Amino acid sequence: MRLLLPPGAAAHDADAALDAFTAPGPPTGRPRVRVNMVASVDGATSADGESRGLSGPPDRRVFHRLRGRADAVVAGAATVRADRYGPARCDAATTAERAARGQAPAPVIVVVSASLELDWEADLFRAPVPTIVAHPRARRLPPAAPPGVRDLPAGDDRVDMAEMVTGLGRGGMTEILCEGGPGVVAQLAAARIIDEVFVAVSPQLVAGDARRMLDGPALVPPVALRLTAVLEADDFLFCRYAAPPG
Ligand SMILES: NC(=O)c1ccc[n+]([C@@H]2O[C@H](COP(=O)([O-])OP(=O)(O)OC[C@H]3O[C@@H](n4cnc5c(N)ncnc54)[C@H](OP(=O)(O)O)[C@@H]3O)[C@@H](O)[C@H]2O)c1
């Protein structure tokens, strides 16, 4: 794992490179929204309907390091279903680092859903760390939802992303990591509340009809990004971009 940008001491030390690549900037006084996704060289965000096919050991290291820094991990219900989400878990070293920063042992998973047709029997909803379900105010959690599940009403008929992020911030969660899918990321971008984008370019060509990283109406004007870091490992390329404040 080599840090190609910015140049510096972390260039050839894998752990230092990963730390530098994922380190959050200074607090902004509002929740920071980071997006992390993997895409093939030809821009597909899934292979055979799942993102797992694009992943590999270096990608999983970056994925877990980013999770290790987050208070909340946001994902659309389709991603939770397709990628079979469970509760987030951090290793002992990460848990200790989190404790030193005053963070919970692991980030909370936040599922965005309107239908609320979720597998309420899954571990995700029965873990000691309660999962949050963000849903429109027009809907209520069904009786099948275990009592530990926390609900976050945001928006009237659809979840309003800015309102959801504000709600998480009100709950003390200031480091928000969105892991997709393309529909949710497009809405965050449309709301102009993304602070940073992390893209893992997976060394594969997959073609087919897989979605791009953002699936939504054209952004006018586009969200301009600034490349702030580049990491390379085992033919994967990791790029970190900053977005201007919305
Ligand atoms: N390459 C990557 O890094 C990556 C990352 C994530 C996902 N993926 C892939 O992307 C695919 C899934 O992505 P997707 O874009 O189809 O779906 P998605 O964004 O993960 O989820 C869409 C679902 O989220 C809920 N939702 C989204 N916006 C909402 C809103 N404003 N209000 C209420 N509910 C809302 C709805 O759930 P309900 O249906 O419950 O109402 C909707 O059907 C999968 O193939 C997955 O493997 C790839």
PDB file of C-alpha atoms and ligand atoms in Angstrom:
ATOM      1  CA  MET A   1       0.000   0.000   0.000  1.00  0.00           C
ATOM      2  CA  ARG A   2       1.645   3.249  -1.152  1.00  0.00           C
ATOM      3  CA  LEU A   3       0.466   6.792  -0.726  1.00  0.00           C
ATOM      4  CA  LEU A   4       1.106   8.529  -4.043  1.00  0.00           C
ATOM      5  CA  LEU A   5      -0.434  11.846  -3.046  1.00  0.00           C
ATOM      6  CA  PRO A   6       0.248  13.885  -1.005  1.00  0.00           C
ATOM      7  CA  PRO A   7       3.964  13.074  -1.020  1.00  0.00           C
ATOM      8  CA  GLY A   8       5.486  12.620   2.412  1.00  0.00           C
ATOM      9  CA  ALA A   9       6.695  10.325   5.119  1.00  0.00           C
ATOM     10  CA  ALA A  10       3.707   7.986   4.823  1.00  0.00           C
ATOM     11  CA  ALA A  11       4.525   7.085   1.224  1.00  0.00           C
ATOM     12  CA  HIS A  12       5.969   3.599   1.878  1.00  0.00           C
ATOM     13  CA  ASP A  13       4.582   2.643   5.300  1.00  0.00           C
ATOM     14  CA  ALA A  14       1.293   0.850   4.666  1.00  0.00           C
ATOM     15  CA  ASP A  15      -0.326   1.645   8.014  1.00  0.00           C
ATOM     16  CA  ALA A  16       0.770   5.273   7.955  1.00  0.00           C
ATOM     17  CA  ALA A  17      -0.411   5.546   4.340  1.00  0.00           C
ATOM     18  CA  LEU A  18      -3.825   4.176   5.245  1.00  0.00           C
ATOM     19  CA  ASP A  19      -4.062   6.494   8.252  1.00  0.00           C
ATOM     20  CA  ALA A  20      -3.134   9.535   6.198  1.00  0.00           C
ATOM     21  CA  PHE A  21      -5.507   8.537   3.395  1.00  0.00           C
ATOM     22  CA  THR A  22      -8.535   8.180   5.679  1.00  0.00           C
ATOM     23  CA  ALA A  23      -7.832  10.830   8.349  1.00  0.00           C
ATOM     24  CA  PRO A  24     -10.725  13.252   8.769  1.00  0.00           C
ATOM     25  CA  GLY A  25      -9.990  16.947   8.456  1.00  0.00           C
ATOM     26  CA  PRO A  26     -10.594  19.349  11.339  1.00  0.00           C
ATOM     27  CA  PRO A  27     -14.135  19.523  12.776  1.00  0.00           C
ATOM     28  CA  THR A  28     -16.466  21.710  10.738  1.00  0.00           C
ATOM     29  CA  GLY A  29     -19.093  22.399  13.402  1.00  0.00           C
ATOM     30  CA  ARG A  30     -21.628  20.284  11.480  1.00  0.00           C
ATOM     31  CA  PRO A  31     -21.788  16.591  10.550  1.00  0.00           C
ATOM     32  CA  ARG A  32     -19.150  15.647   7.989  1.00  0.00           C
ATOM     33  CA  VAL A  33     -20.523  13.471   5.158  1.00  0.00           C
ATOM     34  CA  ARG A  34     -18.092  11.113   3.458  1.00  0.00           C
ATOM     35  CA  VAL A  35     -18.972   8.699   0.666  1.00  0.00           C
ATOM     36  CA  ASN A  36     -17.045   5.496   0.004  1.00  0.00           C
ATOM     37  CA  MET A  37     -17.659   3.320  -3.035  1.00  0.00           C
ATOM     38  CA  VAL A  38     -15.850   0.851  -5.230  1.00  0.00           C
ATOM     39  CA  ALA A  39     -16.130   0.855  -9.014  1.00  0.00           C
ATOM     40  CA  SER A  40     -14.573  -1.210 -11.771  1.00  0.00           C
ATOM     41  CA  VAL A  41     -12.233   0.508 -14.231  1.00  0.00           C
ATOM     42  CA  ASP A  42     -15.209   0.750 -16.612  1.00  0.00           C
ATOM     43  CA  GLY A  43     -17.363   2.445 -13.956  1.00  0.00           C
ATOM     44  CA  ALA A  44     -19.599  -0.405 -12.745  1.00  0.00           C
ATOM     45  CA  THR A  45     -20.574  -0.357  -9.074  1.00  0.00           C
ATOM     46  CA  SER A  46     -21.680  -3.950  -8.931  1.00  0.00           C
ATOM     47  CA  ALA A  47     -20.801  -7.278 -10.481  1.00  0.00           C
ATOM     48  CA  ASP A  48     -23.591  -9.821 -10.607  1.00  0.00           C
ATOM     49  CA  GLY A  49     -25.807  -7.509  -8.519  1.00  0.00           C
ATOM     50  CA  GLU A  50     -23.394  -7.129  -5.589  1.00  0.00           C
ATOM     51  CA  SER A  51     -20.486  -4.806  -4.866  1.00  0.00           C
ATOM     52  CA  ARG A  52     -18.553  -7.680  -3.277  1.00  0.00           C
ATOM     53  CA  GLY A  53     -17.409  -8.934  -6.674  1.00  0.00           C
ATOM     54  CA  LEU A  54     -15.463  -5.697  -7.154  1.00  0.00           C
ATOM     55  CA  SER A  55     -13.843  -5.792  -3.769  1.00  0.00           C
ATOM     56  CA  GLY A  56     -10.520  -7.277  -2.675  1.00  0.00           C
ATOM     57  CA  PRO A  57      -8.204  -7.252   0.366  1.00  0.00           C
ATOM     58  CA  PRO A  58      -6.859  -3.685  -0.135  1.00  0.00           C
ATOM     59  CA  ASP A  59     -10.343  -2.341  -0.701  1.00  0.00           C
ATOM     60  CA  ARG A  60     -11.581  -4.046   2.443  1.00  0.00           C
ATOM     61  CA  ARG A  61      -8.752  -2.453   4.459  1.00  0.00           C
ATOM     62  CA  VAL A  62      -9.716   1.027   3.311  1.00  0.00           C
ATOM     63  CA  PHE A  63     -13.412   0.210   3.819  1.00  0.00           C
ATOM     64  CA  HIS A  64     -12.838  -0.883   7.429  1.00  0.00           C
ATOM     65  CA  ARG A  65     -10.512   2.021   8.206  1.00  0.00           C
ATOM     66  CA  LEU A  66     -13.122   4.489   6.979  1.00  0.00           C
ATOM     67  CA  ARG A  67     -15.777   2.723   9.013  1.00  0.00           C
ATOM     68  CA  GLY A  68     -13.462   2.844  12.010  1.00  0.00           C
ATOM     69  CA  ARG A  69     -13.499   6.627  11.850  1.00  0.00           C
ATOM     70  CA  ALA A  70     -17.278   7.000  11.439  1.00  0.00           C
ATOM     71  CA  ASP A  71     -20.042   7.508  13.984  1.00  0.00           C
ATOM     72  CA  ALA A  72     -22.714   6.377  11.528  1.00  0.00           C
ATOM     73  CA  VAL A  73     -22.671   4.343   8.302  1.00  0.00           C
ATOM     74  CA  VAL A  74     -25.564   5.181   5.990  1.00  0.00           C
ATOM     75  CA  ALA A  75     -26.792   2.770   3.310  1.00  0.00           C
ATOM     76  CA  GLY A  76     -29.886   2.511   1.140  1.00  0.00           C
ATOM     77  CA  ALA A  77     -32.198  -0.413   1.794  1.00  0.00           C
ATOM     78  CA  ALA A  78     -31.364  -1.997  -1.574  1.00  0.00           C
ATOM     79  CA  THR A  79     -27.664  -2.044  -0.671  1.00  0.00           C
ATOM     80  CA  VAL A  80     -28.458  -3.506   2.738  1.00  0.00           C
ATOM     81  CA  ARG A  81     -30.461  -6.248   1.012  1.00  0.00           C
ATOM     82  CA  ALA A  82     -28.040  -6.881  -1.892  1.00  0.00           C
ATOM     83  CA  ASP A  83     -24.843  -6.755   0.158  1.00  0.00           C
ATOM     84  CA  ARG A  84     -26.409  -8.489   3.195  1.00  0.00           C
ATOM     85  CA  TYR A  85     -25.443  -5.898   5.787  1.00  0.00           C
ATOM     86  CA  GLY A  86     -24.810  -6.907   9.375  1.00  0.00           C
ATOM     87  CA  PRO A  87     -23.863  -4.749  12.347  1.00  0.00           C
ATOM     88  CA  ALA A  88     -20.529  -2.919  12.016  1.00  0.00           C
ATOM     89  CA  ARG A  89     -17.655  -4.419  13.983  1.00  0.00           C
ATOM     90  CA  CYS A  90     -14.254  -2.910  14.731  1.00  0.00           C
ATOM     91  CA  ASP A  91     -11.099  -4.735  15.759  1.00  0.00           C
ATOM     92  CA  ALA A  92      -9.598  -4.188  19.225  1.00  0.00           C
ATOM     93  CA  ALA A  93      -7.099  -1.534  18.101  1.00  0.00           C
ATOM     94  CA  THR A  94      -9.759   0.461  16.288  1.00  0.00           C
ATOM     95  CA  THR A  95     -12.142   0.157  19.224  1.00  0.00           C
ATOM     96  CA  ALA A  96      -9.428   1.522  21.529  1.00  0.00           C
ATOM     97  CA  GLU A  97      -8.754   4.432  19.160  1.00  0.00           C
ATOM     98  CA  ARG A  98     -12.455   5.139  19.015  1.00  0.00           C
ATOM     99  CA  ALA A  99     -12.728   5.112  22.806  1.00  0.00           C
ATOM    100  CA  ALA A 100      -9.853   7.633  23.002  1.00  0.00           C
ATOM    101  CA  ARG A 101     -11.795   9.902  20.624  1.00  0.00           C
ATOM    102  CA  GLY A 102     -14.975   9.459  22.669  1.00  0.00           C
ATOM    103  CA  GLN A 103     -16.675   7.360  19.971  1.00  0.00           C
ATOM    104  CA  ALA A 104     -18.852   4.270  20.501  1.00  0.00           C
ATOM    105  CA  PRO A 105     -17.078   0.897  19.982  1.00  0.00           C
ATOM    106  CA  ALA A 106     -18.396   0.664  16.420  1.00  0.00           C
ATOM    107  CA  PRO A 107     -20.384   2.908  14.093  1.00  0.00           C
ATOM    108  CA  VAL A 108     -24.151   2.661  13.978  1.00  0.00           C
ATOM    109  CA  ILE A 109     -25.643   1.431  10.705  1.00  0.00           C
ATOM    110  CA  VAL A 110     -28.352   3.721   9.316  1.00  0.00           C
ATOM    111  CA  VAL A 111     -30.698   2.118   6.772  1.00  0.00           C
ATOM    112  CA  VAL A 112     -32.636   4.458   4.483  1.00  0.00           C
ATOM    113  CA  SER A 113     -36.010   2.996   3.532  1.00  0.00           C
ATOM    114  CA  ALA A 114     -39.480   4.069   2.498  1.00  0.00           C
ATOM    115  CA  SER A 115     -41.102   0.643   2.171  1.00  0.00           C
ATOM    116  CA  LEU A 116     -39.669  -0.579   5.497  1.00  0.00           C
ATOM    117  CA  GLU A 117     -39.696  -4.019   3.907  1.00  0.00           C
ATOM    118  CA  LEU A 118     -36.553  -5.113   5.672  1.00  0.00           C
ATOM    119  CA  ASP A 119     -35.467  -8.462   7.058  1.00  0.00           C
ATOM    120  CA  TRP A 120     -36.289  -7.652  10.663  1.00  0.00           C
ATOM    121  CA  GLU A 121     -35.020 -11.107  11.734  1.00  0.00           C
ATOM    122  CA  ALA A 122     -31.513 -10.284  10.478  1.00  0.00           C
ATOM    123  CA  ASP A 123     -28.596  -9.723  12.877  1.00  0.00           C
ATOM    124  CA  LEU A 124     -28.485  -6.126  11.717  1.00  0.00           C
ATOM    125  CA  PHE A 125     -31.660  -5.391  13.652  1.00  0.00           C
ATOM    126  CA  ARG A 126     -30.927  -7.606  16.648  1.00  0.00           C
ATOM    127  CA  ALA A 127     -27.380  -6.509  17.489  1.00  0.00           C
ATOM    128  CA  PRO A 128     -26.437  -4.864  20.822  1.00  0.00           C
ATOM    129  CA  VAL A 129     -25.587  -1.645  18.938  1.00  0.00           C
ATOM    130  CA  PRO A 130     -29.001  -0.485  17.769  1.00  0.00           C
ATOM    131  CA  THR A 131     -29.442   0.067  14.041  1.00  0.00           C
ATOM    132  CA  ILE A 132     -31.178   3.260  12.947  1.00  0.00           C
ATOM    133  CA  VAL A 133     -33.839   3.213  10.246  1.00  0.00           C
ATOM    134  CA  ALA A 134     -34.315   6.557   8.486  1.00  0.00           C
ATOM    135  CA  HIS A 135     -37.771   6.713   6.933  1.00  0.00           C
ATOM    136  CA  PRO A 136     -40.335   9.257   5.772  1.00  0.00           C
ATOM    137  CA  ARG A 137     -42.569  10.724   8.457  1.00  0.00           C
ATOM    138  CA  ALA A 138     -45.562   9.307   6.568  1.00  0.00           C
ATOM    139  CA  ARG A 139     -44.466   5.765   7.538  1.00  0.00           C
ATOM    140  CA  ARG A 140     -44.109   3.999  10.882  1.00  0.00           C
ATOM    141  CA  LEU A 141     -41.847   1.095  11.793  1.00  0.00           C
ATOM    142  CA  PRO A 142     -43.850  -2.148  11.479  1.00  0.00           C
ATOM    143  CA  PRO A 143     -44.638  -4.288  14.551  1.00  0.00           C
ATOM    144  CA  ALA A 144     -42.061  -6.832  13.308  1.00  0.00           C
ATOM    145  CA  ALA A 145     -39.253  -4.337  13.996  1.00  0.00           C
ATOM    146  CA  PRO A 146     -37.427  -5.356  17.195  1.00  0.00           C
ATOM    147  CA  PRO A 147     -37.770  -2.833  20.031  1.00  0.00           C
ATOM    148  CA  GLY A 148     -34.040  -1.986  19.906  1.00  0.00           C
ATOM    149  CA  VAL A 149     -34.303  -0.494  16.410  1.00  0.00           C
ATOM    150  CA  ARG A 150     -34.194   3.296  16.522  1.00  0.00           C
ATOM    151  CA  ASP A 151     -36.249   5.217  14.042  1.00  0.00           C
ATOM    152  CA  LEU A 152     -35.288   8.491  12.467  1.00  0.00           C
ATOM    153  CA  PRO A 153     -38.191  10.148  10.668  1.00  0.00           C
ATOM    154  CA  ALA A 154     -36.843  12.647   8.121  1.00  0.00           C
ATOM    155  CA  GLY A 155     -38.814  14.105   5.228  1.00  0.00           C
ATOM    156  CA  ASP A 156     -42.499  13.755   4.452  1.00  0.00           C
ATOM    157  CA  ASP A 157     -42.986  11.152   1.699  1.00  0.00           C
ATOM    158  CA  ARG A 158     -39.296  10.410   1.018  1.00  0.00           C
ATOM    159  CA  VAL A 159     -36.343  10.655   3.342  1.00  0.00           C
ATOM    160  CA  ASP A 160     -34.848  14.115   3.043  1.00  0.00           C
ATOM    161  CA  MET A 161     -31.082  13.562   3.118  1.00  0.00           C
ATOM    162  CA  ALA A 162     -30.206  16.927   4.671  1.00  0.00           C
ATOM    163  CA  GLU A 163     -32.815  16.414   7.373  1.00  0.00           C
ATOM    164  CA  MET A 164     -31.510  12.908   8.038  1.00  0.00           C
ATOM    165  CA  VAL A 165     -27.928  14.168   8.410  1.00  0.00           C
ATOM    166  CA  THR A 166     -29.086  16.972  10.705  1.00  0.00           C
ATOM    167  CA  GLY A 167     -30.997  14.404  12.780  1.00  0.00           C
ATOM    168  CA  LEU A 168     -27.891  12.221  13.099  1.00  0.00           C
ATOM    169  CA  GLY A 169     -25.887  15.286  14.114  1.00  0.00           C
ATOM    170  CA  ARG A 170     -28.460  16.109  16.753  1.00  0.00           C
ATOM    171  CA  GLY A 171     -27.864  12.611  18.133  1.00  0.00           C
ATOM    172  CA  GLY A 172     -24.157  13.417  18.498  1.00  0.00           C
ATOM    173  CA  MET A 173     -23.070  11.691  15.261  1.00  0.00           C
ATOM    174  CA  THR A 174     -20.788  14.050  13.400  1.00  0.00           C
ATOM    175  CA  GLU A 175     -18.757  11.661  11.235  1.00  0.00           C
ATOM    176  CA  ILE A 176     -21.172  10.206   8.693  1.00  0.00           C
ATOM    177  CA  LEU A 177     -20.006   7.661   6.131  1.00  0.00           C
ATOM    178  CA  CYS A 178     -22.326   6.754   3.250  1.00  0.00           C
ATOM    179  CA  GLU A 179     -21.613   3.449   1.528  1.00  0.00           C
ATOM    180  CA  GLY A 180     -24.241   3.777  -1.200  1.00  0.00           C
ATOM    181  CA  GLY A 181     -25.998   2.736  -3.145  1.00  0.00           C
ATOM    182  CA  PRO A 182     -25.967   4.959  -6.192  1.00  0.00           C
ATOM    183  CA  GLY A 183     -29.509   6.199  -5.520  1.00  0.00           C
ATOM    184  CA  VAL A 184     -28.737   7.455  -2.014  1.00  0.00           C
ATOM    185  CA  VAL A 185     -25.395   8.972  -3.044  1.00  0.00           C
ATOM    186  CA  ALA A 186     -27.100  10.856  -5.888  1.00  0.00           C
ATOM    187  CA  GLN A 187     -29.563  12.351  -3.397  1.00  0.00           C
ATOM    188  CA  LEU A 188     -26.782  13.399  -1.025  1.00  0.00           C
ATOM    189  CA  ALA A 189     -24.993  15.031  -3.964  1.00  0.00           C
ATOM    190  CA  ALA A 190     -28.201  16.760  -5.082  1.00  0.00           C
ATOM    191  CA  ALA A 191     -28.591  18.130  -1.546  1.00  0.00           C
ATOM    192  CA  ARG A 192     -24.979  19.405  -1.826  1.00  0.00           C
ATOM    193  CA  ILE A 193     -24.034  17.918   1.540  1.00  0.00           C
ATOM    194  CA  ILE A 194     -21.184  15.606   0.540  1.00  0.00           C
ATOM    195  CA  ASP A 195     -17.854  16.722   2.000  1.00  0.00           C
ATOM    196  CA  GLU A 196     -15.627  13.979   0.661  1.00  0.00           C
ATOM    197  CA  VAL A 197     -15.736  11.134  -1.855  1.00  0.00           C
ATOM    198  CA  PHE A 198     -13.545   8.047  -1.620  1.00  0.00           C
ATOM    199  CA  VAL A 199     -13.427   5.922  -4.749  1.00  0.00           C
ATOM    200  CA  ALA A 200     -11.727   2.571  -4.987  1.00  0.00           C
ATOM    201  CA  VAL A 201     -10.999   1.689  -8.609  1.00  0.00           C
ATOM    202  CA  SER A 202     -11.119  -2.080  -8.825  1.00  0.00           C
ATOM    203  CA  PRO A 203      -8.807  -3.553 -11.476  1.00  0.00           C
ATOM    204  CA  GLN A 204     -11.549  -5.187 -13.534  1.00  0.00           C
ATOM    205  CA  LEU A 205     -13.665  -4.601 -16.624  1.00  0.00           C
ATOM    206  CA  VAL A 206     -17.195  -5.926 -16.100  1.00  0.00           C
ATOM    207  CA  ALA A 207     -19.490  -4.215 -18.689  1.00  0.00           C
ATOM    208  CA  GLY A 208     -23.162  -5.240 -18.333  1.00  0.00           C
ATOM    209  CA  ASP A 209     -25.845  -2.927 -16.983  1.00  0.00           C
ATOM    210  CA  ALA A 210     -24.394  -2.134 -13.536  1.00  0.00           C
ATOM    211  CA  ARG A 211     -25.063   1.381 -12.237  1.00  0.00           C
ATOM    212  CA  ARG A 212     -22.626   4.263 -11.975  1.00  0.00           C
ATOM    213  CA  MET A 213     -21.679   5.636  -8.554  1.00  0.00           C
ATOM    214  CA  LEU A 214     -24.495   8.179  -8.686  1.00  0.00           C
ATOM    215  CA  ASP A 215     -27.861   7.277 -10.112  1.00  0.00           C
ATOM    216  CA  GLY A 216     -30.097  10.312 -10.209  1.00  0.00           C
ATOM    217  CA  PRO A 217     -30.996  13.407 -12.202  1.00  0.00           C
ATOM    218  CA  ALA A 218     -28.102  15.408 -13.663  1.00  0.00           C
ATOM    219  CA  LEU A 219     -26.451  17.737 -11.177  1.00  0.00           C
ATOM    220  CA  VAL A 220     -26.599  21.287 -12.539  1.00  0.00           C
ATOM    221  CA  PRO A 221     -24.093  22.682 -11.948  1.00  0.00           C
ATOM    222  CA  PRO A 222     -21.970  19.578 -11.363  1.00  0.00           C
ATOM    223  CA  VAL A 223     -20.374  19.141  -7.961  1.00  0.00           C
ATOM    224  CA  ALA A 224     -16.733  20.142  -8.493  1.00  0.00           C
ATOM    225  CA  LEU A 225     -14.223  17.971  -6.636  1.00  0.00           C
ATOM    226  CA  ARG A 226     -10.615  18.464  -5.626  1.00  0.00           C
ATOM    227  CA  LEU A 227      -8.247  15.474  -5.552  1.00  0.00           C
ATOM    228  CA  THR A 228      -6.629  15.413  -2.103  1.00  0.00           C
ATOM    229  CA  ALA A 229      -5.041  11.951  -1.795  1.00  0.00           C
ATOM    230  CA  VAL A 230      -4.197   8.890  -3.890  1.00  0.00           C
ATOM    231  CA  LEU A 231      -3.294   5.459  -2.590  1.00  0.00           C
ATOM    232  CA  GLU A 232      -2.256   2.391  -4.570  1.00  0.00           C
ATOM    233  CA  ALA A 233      -2.311  -1.266  -3.510  1.00  0.00           C
ATOM    234  CA  ASP A 234      -2.319  -4.505  -5.497  1.00  0.00           C
ATOM    235  CA  ASP A 235      -3.551  -2.837  -8.710  1.00  0.00           C
ATOM    236  CA  PHE A 236      -6.378  -1.051  -6.837  1.00  0.00           C
ATOM    237  CA  LEU A 237      -6.291   2.733  -7.020  1.00  0.00           C
ATOM    238  CA  PHE A 238      -7.883   4.738  -4.210  1.00  0.00           C
ATOM    239  CA  CYS A 239      -8.749   8.398  -4.742  1.00  0.00           C
ATOM    240  CA  ARG A 240      -9.940  10.862  -2.139  1.00  0.00           C
ATOM    241  CA  TYR A 241     -11.752  13.989  -3.266  1.00  0.00           C
ATOM    242  CA  ALA A 242     -12.980  17.001  -1.326  1.00  0.00           C
ATOM    243  CA  ALA A 243     -16.187  18.770  -2.295  1.00  0.00           C
ATOM    244  CA  PRO A 244     -16.651  22.457  -1.644  1.00  0.00           C
ATOM    245  CA  PRO A 245     -19.066  23.365   1.171  1.00  0.00           C
ATOM    246  CA  GLY A 246     -22.639  23.415  -0.192  1.00  0.00           C
TER     247      GLY A 246
HETATM  248  N1  LIG B   1     -19.815  -0.307  -5.584  1.00  0.00           N
HETATM  249  C1  LIG B   1     -20.195   0.120  -4.416  1.00  0.00           C
HETATM  250  O1  LIG B   1     -19.400   0.681  -3.648  1.00  0.00           O
HETATM  251  C2  LIG B   1     -21.622  -0.074  -4.000  1.00  0.00           C
HETATM  252  C3  LIG B   1     -22.063   0.487  -2.827  1.00  0.00           C
HETATM  253  C4  LIG B   1     -23.390   0.297  -2.465  1.00  0.00           C
HETATM  254  C5  LIG B   1     -24.227  -0.420  -3.281  1.00  0.00           C
HETATM  255  N2  LIG B   1     -23.769  -0.944  -4.425  1.00  0.00           N
HETATM  256  C6  LIG B   1     -24.662  -1.717  -5.297  1.00  0.00           C
HETATM  257  O2  LIG B   1     -25.722  -0.858  -5.685  1.00  0.00           O
HETATM  258  C7  LIG B   1     -26.938  -1.589  -5.765  1.00  0.00           C
HETATM  259  C8  LIG B   1     -27.988  -0.952  -4.878  1.00  0.00           C
HETATM  260  O3  LIG B   1     -28.013   0.428  -5.079  1.00  0.00           O
HETATM  261  P1  LIG B   1     -29.373   1.234  -5.436  1.00  0.00           P
HETATM  262  O4  LIG B   1     -28.987   2.627  -5.843  1.00  0.00           O
HETATM  263  O5  LIG B   1     -30.206   0.391  -6.313  1.00  0.00           O
HETATM  264  O6  LIG B   1     -30.097   1.284  -4.090  1.00  0.00           O
HETATM  265  P2  LIG B   1     -29.818   1.988  -2.677  1.00  0.00           P
HETATM  266  O7  LIG B   1     -29.538   3.436  -2.870  1.00  0.00           O
HETATM  267  O8  LIG B   1     -28.868   1.195  -1.888  1.00  0.00           O
HETATM  268  O9  LIG B   1     -31.224   1.759  -2.032  1.00  0.00           O
HETATM  269  C9  LIG B   1     -32.395   2.178  -2.662  1.00  0.00           C
HETATM  270  C10 LIG B   1     -33.469   2.000  -1.667  1.00  0.00           C
HETATM  271  O10 LIG B   1     -33.191   2.858  -0.550  1.00  0.00           O
HETATM  272  C11 LIG B   1     -34.388   3.432  -0.097  1.00  0.00           C
HETATM  273  N3  LIG B   1     -34.325   4.854  -0.417  1.00  0.00           N
HETATM  274  C12 LIG B   1     -33.457   5.503  -1.202  1.00  0.00           C
HETATM  275  N4  LIG B   1     -33.683   6.822  -1.158  1.00  0.00           N
HETATM  276  C13 LIG B   1     -34.733   6.992  -0.326  1.00  0.00           C
HETATM  277  C14 LIG B   1     -35.439   8.134   0.131  1.00  0.00           C
HETATM  278  N5  LIG B   1     -35.119   9.369  -0.238  1.00  0.00           N
HETATM  279  N6  LIG B   1     -36.461   7.932   0.977  1.00  0.00           N
HETATM  280  C15 LIG B   1     -36.797   6.696   1.400  1.00  0.00           C
HETATM  281  N7  LIG B   1     -36.163   5.568   1.008  1.00  0.00           N
HETATM  282  C16 LIG B   1     -35.141   5.741   0.150  1.00  0.00           C
HETATM  283  C17 LIG B   1     -35.505   2.741  -0.810  1.00  0.00           C
HETATM  284  O11 LIG B   1     -35.746   1.590  -0.020  1.00  0.00           O
HETATM  285  P3  LIG B   1     -37.127   0.820   0.085  1.00  0.00           P
HETATM  286  O12 LIG B   1     -37.181   0.010  -1.166  1.00  0.00           O
HETATM  287  O13 LIG B   1     -37.008  -0.001   1.307  1.00  0.00           O
HETATM  288  O14 LIG B   1     -38.189   1.851   0.165  1.00  0.00           O
HETATM  289  C18 LIG B   1     -34.851   2.392  -2.140  1.00  0.00           C
HETATM  290  O15 LIG B   1     -35.485   1.332  -2.799  1.00  0.00           O
HETATM  291  C19 LIG B   1     -26.590  -3.000  -5.336  1.00  0.00           C
HETATM  292  O16 LIG B   1     -26.331  -3.753  -6.508  1.00  0.00           O
HETATM  293  C20 LIG B   1     -25.319  -2.850  -4.541  1.00  0.00           C
HETATM  294  O17 LIG B   1     -24.517  -3.999  -4.551  1.00  0.00           O
HETATM  295  C21 LIG B   1     -22.488  -0.780  -4.811  1.00  0.00           C
END
